[in-house]
Each structure stands twice: as C-alpha cells, then as structure tokens.
PDB file of C-alpha atoms and ligand atoms in Angstrom:
ATOM      1  CA  MET A 835     137.623  90.599  19.022  1.00 52.00           C
ATOM      2  CA  SER A 836     136.882  88.002  16.909  1.00 57.00           C
ATOM      3  CA  PRO A 837     137.179  84.378  18.526  1.00 58.00           C
ATOM      4  CA  LEU A 838     140.475  82.900  16.906  1.00 58.00           C
ATOM      5  CA  ILE A 839     142.032  86.374  17.410  1.00 57.00           C
ATOM      6  CA  SER A 840     141.864  86.485  20.442  1.00 64.00           C
ATOM      7  CA  ASN A 841     142.016  82.702  21.028  1.00 66.00           C
ATOM      8  CA  ILE A 842     145.710  83.317  19.367  1.00 62.00           C
ATOM      9  CA  ASN A 843     146.139  85.838  22.370  1.00 68.00           C
ATOM     10  CA  ILE A 844     145.477  83.094  24.881  1.00 63.00           C
ATOM     11  CA  LEU A 845     148.026  80.856  22.492  1.00 65.00           C
ATOM     12  CA  PHE A 846     150.994  83.701  22.817  1.00 64.00           C
ATOM     13  CA  PHE A 847     149.949  84.637  26.644  1.00 61.00           C
ATOM     14  CA  PHE A 848     150.574  80.830  27.411  1.00 61.00           C
ATOM     15  CA  PHE A 849     153.481  80.007  24.864  1.00 61.00           C
ATOM     16  CA  MET A 850     155.217  83.301  27.130  1.00 59.00           C
ATOM     17  CA  ILE A 851     154.768  81.880  30.271  1.00 55.00           C
ATOM     18  CA  MET A 852     156.074  78.699  29.311  1.00 57.00           C
ATOM     19  CA  ILE A 853     159.014  80.492  28.202  1.00 55.00           C
ATOM     20  CA  SER A 854     159.446  82.577  31.448  1.00 55.00           C
ATOM     21  CA  LEU A 855     158.790  79.322  33.571  1.00 54.00           C
ATOM     22  CA  LEU A 856     161.487  77.336  31.414  1.00 54.00           C
ATOM     23  CA  ASN A 857     163.592  80.605  31.678  1.00 51.00           C
ATOM     24  CA  GLN A 858     163.794  81.228  35.877  1.00 50.00           C
ATOM     25  CA  SER A 859     164.509  76.799  35.961  1.00 47.00           C
ATOM     26  CA  SER A 860     167.457  76.805  33.249  1.00 49.00           C
ATOM     27  CA  ASN A 861     171.029  76.138  35.366  1.00 53.00           C
ATOM     28  CA  ALA A 862     169.892  75.489  39.118  1.00 60.00           C
ATOM     29  CA  ALA A 863     170.259  72.095  38.895  1.00 78.00           C
ATOM     30  CA  ASP A 864     172.243  71.163  35.647  1.00 90.00           C
ATOM     31  CA  PHE A 865     175.488  70.930  36.999  1.00 94.00           C
ATOM     32  CA  CYS A 866     176.785  71.806  40.729  1.00 94.00           C
ATOM     33  CA  VAL A 867     181.280  72.581  39.267  1.00 96.00           C
ATOM     34  CA  ALA A 868     183.225  72.293  41.443  1.00 96.00           C
ATOM     35  CA  ASP A 869     184.230  75.062  44.035  1.00 96.00           C
ATOM     36  CA  LEU A 870     187.471  73.466  44.827  1.00 95.00           C
ATOM     37  CA  THR A 871     188.640  76.622  47.277  1.00 94.00           C
ATOM     38  CA  ALA A 872     186.438  74.488  49.392  1.00 93.00           C
ATOM     39  CA  PRO A 873     187.604  70.439  51.249  1.00 91.00           C
ATOM     40  CA  GLU A 874     186.279  67.732  49.227  1.00 90.00           C
ATOM     41  CA  GLY A 875     183.287  65.496  51.171  1.00 89.00           C
ATOM     42  CA  PRO A 876     182.546  62.508  50.294  1.00 84.00           C
ATOM     43  CA  ALA A 877     179.608  63.827  47.729  1.00 85.00           C
ATOM     44  CA  GLY A 878     181.796  66.145  45.928  1.00 91.00           C
ATOM     45  CA  TYR A 879     182.650  69.133  46.307  1.00 95.00           C
ATOM     46  CA  PRO A 880     180.838  72.129  46.984  1.00 95.00           C
ATOM     47  CA  CYS A 881     178.348  74.023  44.144  1.00 95.00           C
ATOM     48  CA  LYS A 882     180.262  77.784  43.182  1.00 94.00           C
ATOM     49  CA  ASP A 883     178.185  80.930  42.046  1.00 93.00           C
ATOM     50  CA  ALA A 884     176.986  79.476  38.625  1.00 91.00           C
ATOM     51  CA  SER A 885     176.807  83.124  37.463  1.00 92.00           C
ATOM     52  CA  THR A 886     181.586  82.251  37.385  1.00 94.00           C
ATOM     53  CA  VAL A 887     181.013  79.090  35.713  1.00 95.00           C
ATOM     54  CA  THR A 888     182.418  78.805  32.006  1.00 96.00           C
ATOM     55  CA  SER A 889     183.229  76.602  28.795  1.00 97.00           C
ATOM     56  CA  ASP A 890     186.812  75.732  30.573  1.00 96.00           C
ATOM     57  CA  ASP A 891     184.691  74.250  33.736  1.00 97.00           C
ATOM     58  CA  PHE A 892     183.753  71.740  31.422  1.00 97.00           C
ATOM     59  CA  TYR A 893     186.595  70.650  29.285  1.00 96.00           C
ATOM     60  CA  LEU A 894     190.538  69.249  29.231  1.00 95.00           C
ATOM     61  CA  ASN A 895     192.710  69.610  26.545  1.00 93.00           C
ATOM     62  CA  ASN A 896     194.412  67.207  25.589  1.00 93.00           C
ATOM     63  CA  ILE A 897     194.335  64.263  27.139  1.00 95.00           C
ATOM     64  CA  THR A 898     197.487  62.852  25.963  1.00 94.00           C
ATOM     65  CA  ARG A 899     199.722  65.083  26.204  1.00 91.00           C
ATOM     66  CA  THR A 900     200.566  66.771  30.805  1.00 78.00           C
ATOM     67  CA  ARG A 901     201.392  63.256  32.262  1.00 87.00           C
ATOM     68  CA  THR A 902     202.508  62.526  35.920  1.00 93.00           C
ATOM     69  CA  ARG A 903     205.135  59.996  35.618  1.00 95.00           C
ATOM     70  CA  TYR A 904     205.571  57.268  38.092  1.00 93.00           C
ATOM     71  CA  PRO A 905     208.951  55.572  37.048  1.00 93.00           C
ATOM     72  CA  LEU A 906     208.889  52.516  39.838  1.00 90.00           C
ATOM     73  CA  PHE A 907     206.379  51.058  37.572  1.00 93.00           C
ATOM     74  CA  LYS A 908     206.822  52.682  33.712  1.00 96.00           C
ATOM     75  CA  VAL A 909     203.631  54.885  34.020  1.00 96.00           C
ATOM     76  CA  SER A 910     202.291  58.384  33.237  1.00 96.00           C
ATOM     77  CA  ALA A 911     198.457  59.243  33.187  1.00 96.00           C
ATOM     78  CA  THR A 912     197.076  62.366  33.299  1.00 96.00           C
ATOM     79  CA  PHE A 913     193.551  62.364  35.558  1.00 95.00           C
ATOM     80  CA  ALA A 914     190.593  63.945  33.896  1.00 96.00           C
ATOM     81  CA  THR A 915     188.683  63.981  37.300  1.00 96.00           C
ATOM     82  CA  THR A 916     187.280  67.111  39.675  1.00 96.00           C
ATOM     83  CA  PRO A 917     190.752  67.902  40.818  1.00 95.00           C
ATOM     84  CA  ASN A 918     191.303  69.676  37.659  1.00 93.00           C
ATOM     85  CA  PHE A 919     188.057  69.118  35.899  1.00 96.00           C
ATOM     86  CA  PRO A 920     185.417  70.796  37.929  1.00 97.00           C
ATOM     87  CA  GLY A 921     182.489  70.169  35.840  1.00 97.00           C
ATOM     88  CA  LEU A 922     182.527  66.551  36.242  1.00 97.00           C
ATOM     89  CA  ASN A 923     181.672  67.875  40.175  1.00 96.00           C
ATOM     90  CA  GLY A 924     178.720  64.944  41.185  1.00 94.00           C
ATOM     91  CA  LEU A 925     178.490  63.647  37.709  1.00 95.00           C
ATOM     92  CA  GLY A 926     179.667  60.601  38.685  1.00 95.00           C
ATOM     93  CA  LEU A 927     181.749  60.477  35.893  1.00 96.00           C
ATOM     94  CA  SER A 928     185.495  60.804  34.880  1.00 97.00           C
ATOM     95  CA  MET A 929     188.860  59.036  32.810  1.00 97.00           C
ATOM     96  CA  HIS A 930     192.087  58.646  33.204  1.00 96.00           C
ATOM     97  CA  TYR A 931     194.786  58.663  30.177  1.00 97.00           C
ATOM     98  CA  PHE A 932     197.957  56.636  30.679  1.00 96.00           C
ATOM     99  CA  GLU A 933     200.236  54.750  29.433  1.00 97.00           C
ATOM    100  CA  ILE A 934     202.532  51.413  30.512  1.00 97.00           C
ATOM    101  CA  GLY A 935     205.985  51.789  29.059  1.00 97.00           C
ATOM    102  CA  VAL A 936     208.133  47.544  27.991  1.00 96.00           C
ATOM    103  CA  ASP A 937     207.821  46.226  31.316  1.00 96.00           C
ATOM    104  CA  GLY A 938     205.441  48.258  33.132  1.00 97.00           C
ATOM    105  CA  PHE A 939     202.651  47.689  34.900  1.00 97.00           C
ATOM    106  CA  VAL A 940     200.425  49.539  37.520  1.00 96.00           C
ATOM    107  CA  PRO A 941     200.677  47.196  40.903  1.00 95.00           C
ATOM    108  CA  ILE A 942     197.845  45.521  42.009  1.00 96.00           C
ATOM    109  CA  LEU A 943     194.490  47.958  43.500  1.00 97.00           C
ATOM    110  CA  THR A 944     191.042  49.266  44.538  1.00 97.00           C
ATOM    111  CA  LYS A 945     189.572  51.562  43.443  1.00 95.00           C
ATOM    112  CA  PRO A 946     186.991  51.400  47.047  1.00 93.00           C
ATOM    113  CA  GLN A 947     183.557  53.421  45.239  1.00 91.00           C
ATOM    114  CA  THR A 948     184.372  52.801  42.091  1.00 96.00           C
ATOM    115  CA  SER A 949     182.944  50.693  39.204  1.00 97.00           C
ATOM    116  CA  GLU A 950     185.977  51.117  35.749  1.00 98.00           C
ATOM    117  CA  ILE A 951     185.691  50.299  32.143  1.00 98.00           C
ATOM    118  CA  ILE A 952     188.539  49.994  29.395  1.00 98.00           C
ATOM    119  CA  TYR A 953     189.635  50.944  25.746  1.00 98.00           C
ATOM    120  CA  VAL A 954     192.970  49.972  24.626  1.00 98.00           C
ATOM    121  CA  ILE A 955     193.575  52.288  22.375  1.00 97.00           C
ATOM    122  CA  GLU A 956     197.120  50.915  21.699  1.00 97.00           C
ATOM    123  CA  GLY A 957     199.296  47.930  22.241  1.00 97.00           C
ATOM    124  CA  MET A 958     199.170  44.169  24.193  1.00 97.00           C
ATOM    125  CA  VAL A 959     198.081  44.485  28.305  1.00 98.00           C
ATOM    126  CA  ASP A 960     196.794  41.734  30.456  1.00 98.00           C
ATOM    127  CA  VAL A 961     194.789  42.770  32.993  1.00 98.00           C
ATOM    128  CA  GLY A 962     192.771  40.689  35.758  1.00 98.00           C
ATOM    129  CA  PHE A 963     190.640  41.357  39.135  1.00 98.00           C
ATOM    130  CA  ILE A 964     190.015  38.862  42.038  1.00 98.00           C
ATOM    131  CA  SER A 965     186.218  38.707  42.949  1.00 97.00           C
ATOM    132  CA  SER A 966     185.716  38.704  46.576  1.00 96.00           C
ATOM    133  CA  ASP A 967     185.307  34.798  46.520  1.00 96.00           C
ATOM    134  CA  ASN A 968     188.489  34.807  45.468  1.00 96.00           C
ATOM    135  CA  LYS A 969     188.428  34.046  41.467  1.00 98.00           C
ATOM    136  CA  ALA A 970     190.509  35.307  38.612  1.00 97.00           C
ATOM    137  CA  PHE A 971     188.895  37.027  35.822  1.00 98.00           C
ATOM    138  CA  TYR A 972     192.020  37.892  33.074  1.00 96.00           C
ATOM    139  CA  LYS A 973     192.292  38.473  29.699  1.00 98.00           C
ATOM    140  CA  THR A 974     195.015  39.123  27.342  1.00 98.00           C
ATOM    141  CA  LEU A 975     193.812  42.531  25.503  1.00 98.00           C
ATOM    142  CA  ARG A 976     194.908  44.478  22.577  1.00 97.00           C
ATOM    143  CA  ASP A 977     194.924  47.885  20.260  1.00 96.00           C
ATOM    144  CA  GLY A 978     190.408  48.119  20.753  1.00 98.00           C
ATOM    145  CA  ASP A 979     189.954  45.403  23.259  1.00 98.00           C
ATOM    146  CA  VAL A 980     187.059  47.151  26.085  1.00 98.00           C
ATOM    147  CA  PHE A 981     187.303  45.566  29.618  1.00 98.00           C
ATOM    148  CA  ALA A 982     185.066  46.239  32.711  1.00 98.00           C
ATOM    149  CA  PHE A 983     186.287  45.908  37.163  1.00 98.00           C
ATOM    150  CA  PRO A 984     183.817  45.839  38.889  1.00 98.00           C
ATOM    151  CA  LYS A 985     183.712  48.361  41.967  1.00 97.00           C
ATOM    152  CA  GLY A 986     185.960  47.462  44.276  1.00 96.00           C
ATOM    153  CA  LEU A 987     187.841  44.835  43.246  1.00 97.00           C
ATOM    154  CA  LEU A 988     191.444  44.316  43.306  1.00 97.00           C
ATOM    155  CA  HIS A 989     192.791  44.843  40.181  1.00 98.00           C
ATOM    156  CA  PHE A 990     195.869  45.359  37.918  1.00 97.00           C
ATOM    157  CA  PHE A 991     197.369  45.767  34.424  1.00 98.00           C
ATOM    158  CA  VAL A 992     200.456  44.497  32.956  1.00 98.00           C
ATOM    159  CA  ASN A 993     202.392  45.594  30.208  1.00 98.00           C
ATOM    160  CA  SER A 994     202.843  42.206  28.091  1.00 96.00           C
ATOM    161  CA  GLY A 995     203.727  43.559  24.199  1.00 92.00           C
ATOM    162  CA  ARG A 996     207.400  42.661  24.350  1.00 85.00           C
ATOM    163  CA  LYS A 997     209.070  46.398  22.024  1.00 91.00           C
ATOM    164  CA  SER A 998     205.830  48.816  22.664  1.00 94.00           C
ATOM    165  CA  THR A 999     204.012  51.103  25.060  1.00 96.00           C
ATOM    166  CA  ALA A1000     200.364  50.435  25.266  1.00 97.00           C
ATOM    167  CA  ARG A1001     198.072  53.267  25.291  1.00 97.00           C
ATOM    168  CA  ILE A1002     194.743  52.970  27.306  1.00 97.00           C
ATOM    169  CA  LEU A1003     191.741  55.161  28.254  1.00 98.00           C
ATOM    170  CA  ALA A1004     190.098  54.741  31.208  1.00 98.00           C
ATOM    171  CA  SER A1005     185.877  55.754  32.573  1.00 98.00           C
ATOM    172  CA  TYR A1006     185.061  55.241  36.324  1.00 97.00           C
ATOM    173  CA  SER A1007     181.538  55.622  38.679  1.00 97.00           C
ATOM    174  CA  SER A1008     182.663  58.543  40.711  1.00 96.00           C
ATOM    175  CA  SER A1009     183.842  62.027  39.746  1.00 95.00           C
ATOM    176  CA  ASP A1010     186.796  61.785  42.035  1.00 94.00           C
ATOM    177  CA  PRO A1011     187.788  58.181  42.368  1.00 94.00           C
ATOM    178  CA  GLY A1012     190.182  56.799  45.848  1.00 92.00           C
ATOM    179  CA  ILE A1013     192.387  54.566  45.006  1.00 93.00           C
ATOM    180  CA  GLN A1014     193.771  51.864  47.255  1.00 95.00           C
ATOM    181  CA  PHE A1015     196.967  50.477  45.930  1.00 94.00           C
ATOM    182  CA  PHE A1016     197.555  46.978  47.754  1.00 94.00           C
ATOM    183  CA  THR A1017     201.006  47.152  47.932  1.00 93.00           C
ATOM    184  CA  ASN A1018     201.266  50.711  49.624  1.00 92.00           C
ATOM    185  CA  SER A1019     198.588  50.543  51.678  1.00 93.00           C
ATOM    186  CA  ILE A1020     199.937  47.741  53.696  1.00 93.00           C
ATOM    187  CA  ALA A1021     203.500  48.888  53.639  1.00 93.00           C
ATOM    188  CA  GLY A1022     203.394  52.757  53.260  1.00 94.00           C
ATOM    189  CA  ASN A1023     201.531  53.726  57.125  1.00 94.00           C
ATOM    190  CA  ASP A1024     203.254  53.663  60.499  1.00 94.00           C
ATOM    191  CA  LEU A1025     201.667  50.636  61.993  1.00 95.00           C
ATOM    192  CA  PRO A1026     204.255  48.046  63.845  1.00 95.00           C
ATOM    193  CA  SER A1027     205.504  46.375  61.036  1.00 96.00           C
ATOM    194  CA  GLU A1028     204.988  43.413  63.630  1.00 95.00           C
ATOM    195  CA  MET A1029     201.220  43.838  62.913  1.00 95.00           C
ATOM    196  CA  VAL A1030     201.422  43.855  59.984  1.00 95.00           C
ATOM    197  CA  ALA A1031     203.381  41.155  59.950  1.00 96.00           C
ATOM    198  CA  LYS A1032     200.851  39.325  61.255  1.00 95.00           C
ATOM    199  CA  VAL A1033     197.457  40.905  59.828  1.00 95.00           C
ATOM    200  CA  THR A1034     198.946  40.155  56.322  1.00 93.00           C
ATOM    201  CA  PHE A1035     201.265  36.785  56.912  1.00 94.00           C
ATOM    202  CA  LEU A1036     204.009  38.455  55.707  1.00 94.00           C
ATOM    203  CA  ASP A1037     207.917  38.001  57.738  1.00 95.00           C
ATOM    204  CA  THR A1038     208.690  40.674  59.705  1.00 95.00           C
ATOM    205  CA  ASP A1039     211.802  40.998  57.710  1.00 95.00           C
ATOM    206  CA  GLN A1040     209.484  41.799  54.567  1.00 94.00           C
ATOM    207  CA  VAL A1041     207.123  43.340  55.904  1.00 95.00           C
ATOM    208  CA  LYS A1042     210.181  45.921  57.149  1.00 95.00           C
ATOM    209  CA  LYS A1043     211.844  46.042  53.507  1.00 94.00           C
ATOM    210  CA  LEU A1044     208.071  46.953  52.366  1.00 94.00           C
ATOM    211  CA  LYS A1045     207.770  49.535  54.394  1.00 95.00           C
ATOM    212  CA  ALA A1046     211.673  51.359  53.720  1.00 93.00           C
ATOM    213  CA  GLN A1047     210.214  51.041  50.089  1.00 91.00           C
ATOM    214  CA  PHE A1048     206.955  51.995  50.065  1.00 90.00           C
ATOM    215  CA  GLY A1049     207.788  55.152  52.590  1.00 91.00           C
ATOM    216  CA  GLY A1050     206.468  53.625  55.588  1.00 93.00           C
ATOM    217  CA  THR A1051     207.839  53.587  59.020  1.00 91.00           C
ATOM    218  CA  ASN A1052     208.040  51.616  62.274  1.00 89.00           C
TER     219      ASN A1052
HETATM  220  C1  NAG B2067     198.182  65.760  22.047  1.00 78.83           C
HETATM  221  O1  NAG B2067     199.466  65.174  22.257  1.00 78.83           O
HETATM  222  C2  NAG B2067     200.384  64.098  22.003  1.00 78.83           C
HETATM  223  C3  NAG B2067     200.695  64.085  22.809  1.00 78.83           C
HETATM  224  O2  NAG B2067     200.785  63.120  23.848  1.00 78.83           O
HETATM  225  C4  NAG B2067     200.255  65.089  20.706  1.00 78.83           C
HETATM  226  O3  NAG B2067     200.382  63.724  19.515  1.00 78.83           O
HETATM  227  C5  NAG B2067     199.073  65.329  19.480  1.00 78.83           C
HETATM  228  O4  NAG B2067     199.472  66.201  18.336  1.00 78.83           O
HETATM  229  C6  NAG B2067     197.782  66.685  20.452  1.00 78.83           C
HETATM  230  N1  NAG B2067     197.487  66.515  19.623  1.00 78.83           N
HETATM  231  C7  NAG B2067     196.949  68.067  18.572  1.00 78.83           C
HETATM  232  C8  NAG B2067     196.070  68.537  18.392  1.00 78.83           C
HETATM  233  O5  NAG B2067     197.505  69.138  19.572  1.00 78.83           O
END
C-alpha cells in the first residue's frame, strides 16, 4: 500500500468518526420543547420526548388572527408564549401581538422577570415606564417606532391615535412572562379592604369599589 493511499484511509476513518460523534451529540441539548402535561416551574416545563418533537412545536400560524379580547381596555392580543408555542420553552424569548382600539389602553403593569421591546406596526401609542426612583420615561410612538421597557418596571400603553387602532408586536426576554397588573393586584385579592387601604394610602371606600370591579373580596 502506498503511503498516499494509507493517508487517505486514515483521513477517511477520521471523518467517519467525526460524523458519528456529531450524529450522537445532535438533538440532546438543542432544545427542550415543553411537555405541557407537566406542571410549569420557575425554569419552565420539563422537556417532552425529543422523538415526538415536530416542526409545529416551533411554529405559530398567523399571530394577528386569533386574539383574546379584553373589552374593558379595548385590547385584543395573541400570546406566542410556551403554553401555545411549546418550542419556546427554555429559550428565554416570546412574543405578543396586540391591538389597542380607539380610546383603549393597557393598564399599568409589571412583568417582574422580563424585559420587553415593542415595534409599532400601525397607529399611534403613548407608552411609558417608571423607574425605581419614580422617574417617568414617556414617548409617543408611531408606526415603525421601537421602544424598550427594562425588566420589572411598571409600564403602560395608551392609544393616542384619535381614530385608528394601534397594532403592536412585543418581544420578551422570557418564554412565558408572568404579568402583574397593578390595579388587579391591589384590588383582585381577598385581603381585608382596610388592610389594602392602609398599605396603599387609598380610602377604604375606594378599595371596596375597586374590589367590586376587579373581582376581589373582603
Ligand atoms: C392573518 O390574519 C389577518 C387577520 O388578522 C388577515 O388579515 C391575514 O390575511 C392573515 N394572513 C394570511 C396569510 O392568511
């Protein structure tokens, strides 16, 4: 056997070994598609059997189409988050598409673990957030504009286009962001109204009124 041929043979076997190593290591750590039948923990869902993962786990058909409606705020939204987009599990990212109707708004809220960036597809919207030292950062956005909300801070959206619906795409640094609406949090609970009034500086009557509106008791 000539030295040339034996060198080619060695190279060939080297490549075969590389390819088989690559094949063995494929998949295992590429993704952790959510097993939605198991409970969700702080780090997300457990992974479902990789052999049952399909392209549809990484796909959501037309995010603008099937929206959940919130008539009180004149908002409708589609959530591309782990519960309806299992391929996002563990990736630390997700999306919402939402529309805010004329006179509509998103009430002040925080996503405690999650930073956010939005893109205004259409319309005009006032957005803002309040920092830990109570400084307000506030802007009027029009179609094509982008705005970022740092993690955990209280923020809001108000449709300021007199006649047009605002259409917005938002991306998050979490696969399934927890959301706390400020007013729901203080008025949607079963704490005694007197206690809520004391810790919020609101009047007890005002707290009772808000509790009736936001499903709280006591
Ligand atoms: C997606 O949904 C919107 C309705 O929100 C519709 O106007 C649009 O045609 C849909 N896209 C496709 C490709 O069907």
